[in-house]
Short mmCIF file of the C-alpha atoms (twelve columns), coordinates in Angstrom:
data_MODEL
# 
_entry.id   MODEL 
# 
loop_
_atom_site.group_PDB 
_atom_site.id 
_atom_site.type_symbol 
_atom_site.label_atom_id 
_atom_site.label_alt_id 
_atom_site.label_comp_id 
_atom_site.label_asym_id 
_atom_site.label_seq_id 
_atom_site.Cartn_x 
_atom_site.Cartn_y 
_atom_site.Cartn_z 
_atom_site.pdbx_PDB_model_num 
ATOM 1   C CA . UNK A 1   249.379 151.908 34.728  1 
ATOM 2   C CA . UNK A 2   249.564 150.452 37.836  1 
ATOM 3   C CA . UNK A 3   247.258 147.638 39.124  1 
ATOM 4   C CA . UNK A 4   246.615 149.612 42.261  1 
ATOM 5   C CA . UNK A 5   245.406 152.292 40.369  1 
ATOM 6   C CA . UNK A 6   242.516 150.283 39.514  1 
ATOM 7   C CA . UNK A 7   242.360 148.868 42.929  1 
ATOM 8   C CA . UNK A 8   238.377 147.974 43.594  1 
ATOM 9   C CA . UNK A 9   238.643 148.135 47.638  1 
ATOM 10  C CA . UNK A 10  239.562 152.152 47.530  1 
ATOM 11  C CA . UNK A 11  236.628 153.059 45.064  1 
ATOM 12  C CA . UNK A 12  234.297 151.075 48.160  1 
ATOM 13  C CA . UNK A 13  236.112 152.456 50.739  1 
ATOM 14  C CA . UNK A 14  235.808 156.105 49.012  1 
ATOM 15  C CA . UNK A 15  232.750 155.148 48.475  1 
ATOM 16  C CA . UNK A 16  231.706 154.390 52.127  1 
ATOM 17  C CA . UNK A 17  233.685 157.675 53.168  1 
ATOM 18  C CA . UNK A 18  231.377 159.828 50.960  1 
ATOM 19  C CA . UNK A 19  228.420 158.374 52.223  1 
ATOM 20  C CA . UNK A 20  229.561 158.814 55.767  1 
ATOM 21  C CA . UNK A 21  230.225 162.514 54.710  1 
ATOM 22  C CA . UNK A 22  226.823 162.748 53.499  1 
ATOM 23  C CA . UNK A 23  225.664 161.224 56.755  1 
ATOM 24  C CA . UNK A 24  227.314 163.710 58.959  1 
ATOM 25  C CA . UNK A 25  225.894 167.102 56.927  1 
ATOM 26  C CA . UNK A 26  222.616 165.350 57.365  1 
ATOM 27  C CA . UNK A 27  222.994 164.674 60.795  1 
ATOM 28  C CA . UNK A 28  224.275 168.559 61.259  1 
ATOM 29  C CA . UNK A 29  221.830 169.630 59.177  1 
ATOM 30  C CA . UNK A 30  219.204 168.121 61.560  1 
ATOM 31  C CA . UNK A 31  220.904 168.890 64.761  1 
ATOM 32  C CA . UNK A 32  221.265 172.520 63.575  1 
ATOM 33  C CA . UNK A 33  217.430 172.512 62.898  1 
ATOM 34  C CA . UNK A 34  216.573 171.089 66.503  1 
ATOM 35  C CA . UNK A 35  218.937 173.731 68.090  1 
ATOM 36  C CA . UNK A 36  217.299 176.350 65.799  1 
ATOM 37  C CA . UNK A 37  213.515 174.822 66.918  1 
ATOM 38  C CA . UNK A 38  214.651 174.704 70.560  1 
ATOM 39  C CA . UNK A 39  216.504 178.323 70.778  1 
ATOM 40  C CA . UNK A 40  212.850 179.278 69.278  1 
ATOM 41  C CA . UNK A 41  210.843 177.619 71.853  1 
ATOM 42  C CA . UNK A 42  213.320 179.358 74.452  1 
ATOM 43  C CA . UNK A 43  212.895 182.751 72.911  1 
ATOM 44  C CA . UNK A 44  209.359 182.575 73.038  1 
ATOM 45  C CA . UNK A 45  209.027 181.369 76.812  1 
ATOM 46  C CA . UNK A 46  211.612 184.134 77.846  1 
ATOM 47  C CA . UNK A 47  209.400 186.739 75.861  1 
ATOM 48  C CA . UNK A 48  206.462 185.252 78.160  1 
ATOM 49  C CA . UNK A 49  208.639 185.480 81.262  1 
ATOM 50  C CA . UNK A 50  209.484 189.151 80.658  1 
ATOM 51  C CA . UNK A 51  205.760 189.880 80.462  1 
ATOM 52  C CA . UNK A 52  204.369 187.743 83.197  1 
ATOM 53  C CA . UNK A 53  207.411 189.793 85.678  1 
ATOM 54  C CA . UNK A 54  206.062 193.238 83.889  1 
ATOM 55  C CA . UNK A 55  202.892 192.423 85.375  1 
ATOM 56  C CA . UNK A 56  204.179 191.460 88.476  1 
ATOM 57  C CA . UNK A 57  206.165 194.988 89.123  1 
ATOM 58  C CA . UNK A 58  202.952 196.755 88.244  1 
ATOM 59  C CA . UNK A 59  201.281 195.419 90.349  1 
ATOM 60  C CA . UNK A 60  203.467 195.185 93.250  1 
ATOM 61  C CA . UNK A 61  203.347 198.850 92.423  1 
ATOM 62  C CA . UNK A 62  199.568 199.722 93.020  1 
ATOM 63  C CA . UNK A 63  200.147 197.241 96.182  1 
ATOM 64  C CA . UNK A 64  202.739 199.335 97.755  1 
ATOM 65  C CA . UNK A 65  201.049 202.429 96.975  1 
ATOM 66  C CA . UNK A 66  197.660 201.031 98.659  1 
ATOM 67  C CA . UNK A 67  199.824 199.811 101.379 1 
ATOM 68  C CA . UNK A 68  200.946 203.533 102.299 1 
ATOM 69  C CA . UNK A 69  197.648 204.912 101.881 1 
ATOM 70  C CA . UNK A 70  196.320 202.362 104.333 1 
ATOM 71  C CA . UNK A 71  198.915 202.485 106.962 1 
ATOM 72  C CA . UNK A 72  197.943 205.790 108.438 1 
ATOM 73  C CA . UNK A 73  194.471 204.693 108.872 1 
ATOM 74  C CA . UNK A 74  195.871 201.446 110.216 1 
ATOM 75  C CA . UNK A 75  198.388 203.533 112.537 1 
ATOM 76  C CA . UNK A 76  195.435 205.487 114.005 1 
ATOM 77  C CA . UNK A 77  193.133 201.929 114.849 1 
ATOM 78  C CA . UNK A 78  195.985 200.804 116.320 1 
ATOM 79  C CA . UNK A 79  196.257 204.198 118.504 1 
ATOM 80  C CA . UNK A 80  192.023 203.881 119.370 1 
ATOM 81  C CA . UNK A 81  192.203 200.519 120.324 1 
ATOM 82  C CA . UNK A 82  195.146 201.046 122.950 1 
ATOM 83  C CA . UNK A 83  193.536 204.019 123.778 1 
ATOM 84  C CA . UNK A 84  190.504 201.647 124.252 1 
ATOM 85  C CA . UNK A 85  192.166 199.006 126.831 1 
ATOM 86  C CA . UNK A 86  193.419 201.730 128.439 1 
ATOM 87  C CA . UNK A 87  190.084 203.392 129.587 1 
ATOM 88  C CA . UNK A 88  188.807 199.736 129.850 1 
ATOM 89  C CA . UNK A 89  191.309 199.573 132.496 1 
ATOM 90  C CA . UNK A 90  190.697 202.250 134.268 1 
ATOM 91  C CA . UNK A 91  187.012 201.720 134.573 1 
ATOM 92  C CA . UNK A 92  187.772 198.053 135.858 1 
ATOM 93  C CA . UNK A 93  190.150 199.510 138.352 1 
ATOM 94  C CA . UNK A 94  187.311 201.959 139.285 1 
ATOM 95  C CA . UNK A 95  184.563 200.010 139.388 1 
ATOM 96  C CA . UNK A 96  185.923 197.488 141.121 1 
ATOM 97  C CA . UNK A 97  187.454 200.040 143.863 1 
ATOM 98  C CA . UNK A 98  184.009 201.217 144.343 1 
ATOM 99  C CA . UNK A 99  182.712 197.709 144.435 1 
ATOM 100 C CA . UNK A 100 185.233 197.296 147.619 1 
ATOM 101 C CA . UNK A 101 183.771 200.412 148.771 1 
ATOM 102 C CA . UNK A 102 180.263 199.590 148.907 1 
ATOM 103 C CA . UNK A 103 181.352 196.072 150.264 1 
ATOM 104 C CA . UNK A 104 183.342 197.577 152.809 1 
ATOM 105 C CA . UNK A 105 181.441 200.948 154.153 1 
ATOM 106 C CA . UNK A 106 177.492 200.178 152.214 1 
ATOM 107 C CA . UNK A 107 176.654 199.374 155.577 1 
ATOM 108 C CA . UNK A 108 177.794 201.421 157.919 1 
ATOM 109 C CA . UNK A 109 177.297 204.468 155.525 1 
ATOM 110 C CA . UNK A 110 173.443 203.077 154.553 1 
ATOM 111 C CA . UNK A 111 173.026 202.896 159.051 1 
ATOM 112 C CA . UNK A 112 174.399 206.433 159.117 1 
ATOM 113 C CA . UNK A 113 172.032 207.988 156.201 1 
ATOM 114 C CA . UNK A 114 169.432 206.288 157.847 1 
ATOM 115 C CA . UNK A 115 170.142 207.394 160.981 1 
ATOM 116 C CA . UNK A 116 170.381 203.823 162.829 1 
# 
C-alpha cells in the first residue's frame, strides 16, 4: 500500500468536512423550524385579519342600511328648515314694510281717524 493511503491530514480533513456537514443539517434543521414557527405566527394573524375585516363589512352593512333609512327623514328637515327661512323672510320683509308704514303715514293716518 501506499503511504498516502494512510495519510493522517485527509482522515482530519474528512473529519472536519463531516462535522461541517453535520453543522449545516443542524443549522437547516433549525432554520426550517423558525420558518415553520414564523409561517405559524403569520397564519394565525391572517386568520385574525380575515375576522376583524368580517366584522368590519357587517357592520358597514347595518351602517349603510341605517344611513338610507335616515336620509329621507334627513331630506325632509332639510326641506322644513328652508321652508322655515323662507317664511322667516317674508315676515321680516313684512314687518318691517309695515314698520315703514306706520313710520311714514302713523301720523297723518292717527290725525285723520281722529279727526284733527
Amino acid at each position: 500500500m501506499n503511504p498516502s493511503d494512510f495519510d493522517p491530514r485527509l482522515h482530519q480533513q474528512m473529519g472536519e468536512l463531516l462535522a461541517e456537514v453535520r453543522n449545516l443539517r443542524d443549522a437547516f434543521r433549525q432554520s426550517e423550524i423558525k420558518s415553520n414557527t414564523s409561517r405559524s405566527q403569520m397564519h394565525t394573524r391572517l386568520d385574525l385579519l380575515v375576522d376583524r375585516v368580517g366584522k368590519v363589512e357587517g357592520n358597514v352593512a347595518a351602517v349603510q342600511e341605517d344611513i338610507s333609512e335616515m336620509r329621507p327623514v334627513t331630506d325632509d328637515v332639510r326641506r322644513w328648515k328652508l321652508m322655515g327661512l323662507g317664511a322667516l323672510g317674508i315676515v321680516g320683509v313684512g314687518a318691517s314694510a309695515f314698520t315703514f308704514i306706520l313710520t311714514k303715514f302713523g301720523t297723518a293716518a292717527m290725525a285723520w281717524v281722529t279727526g284733527r
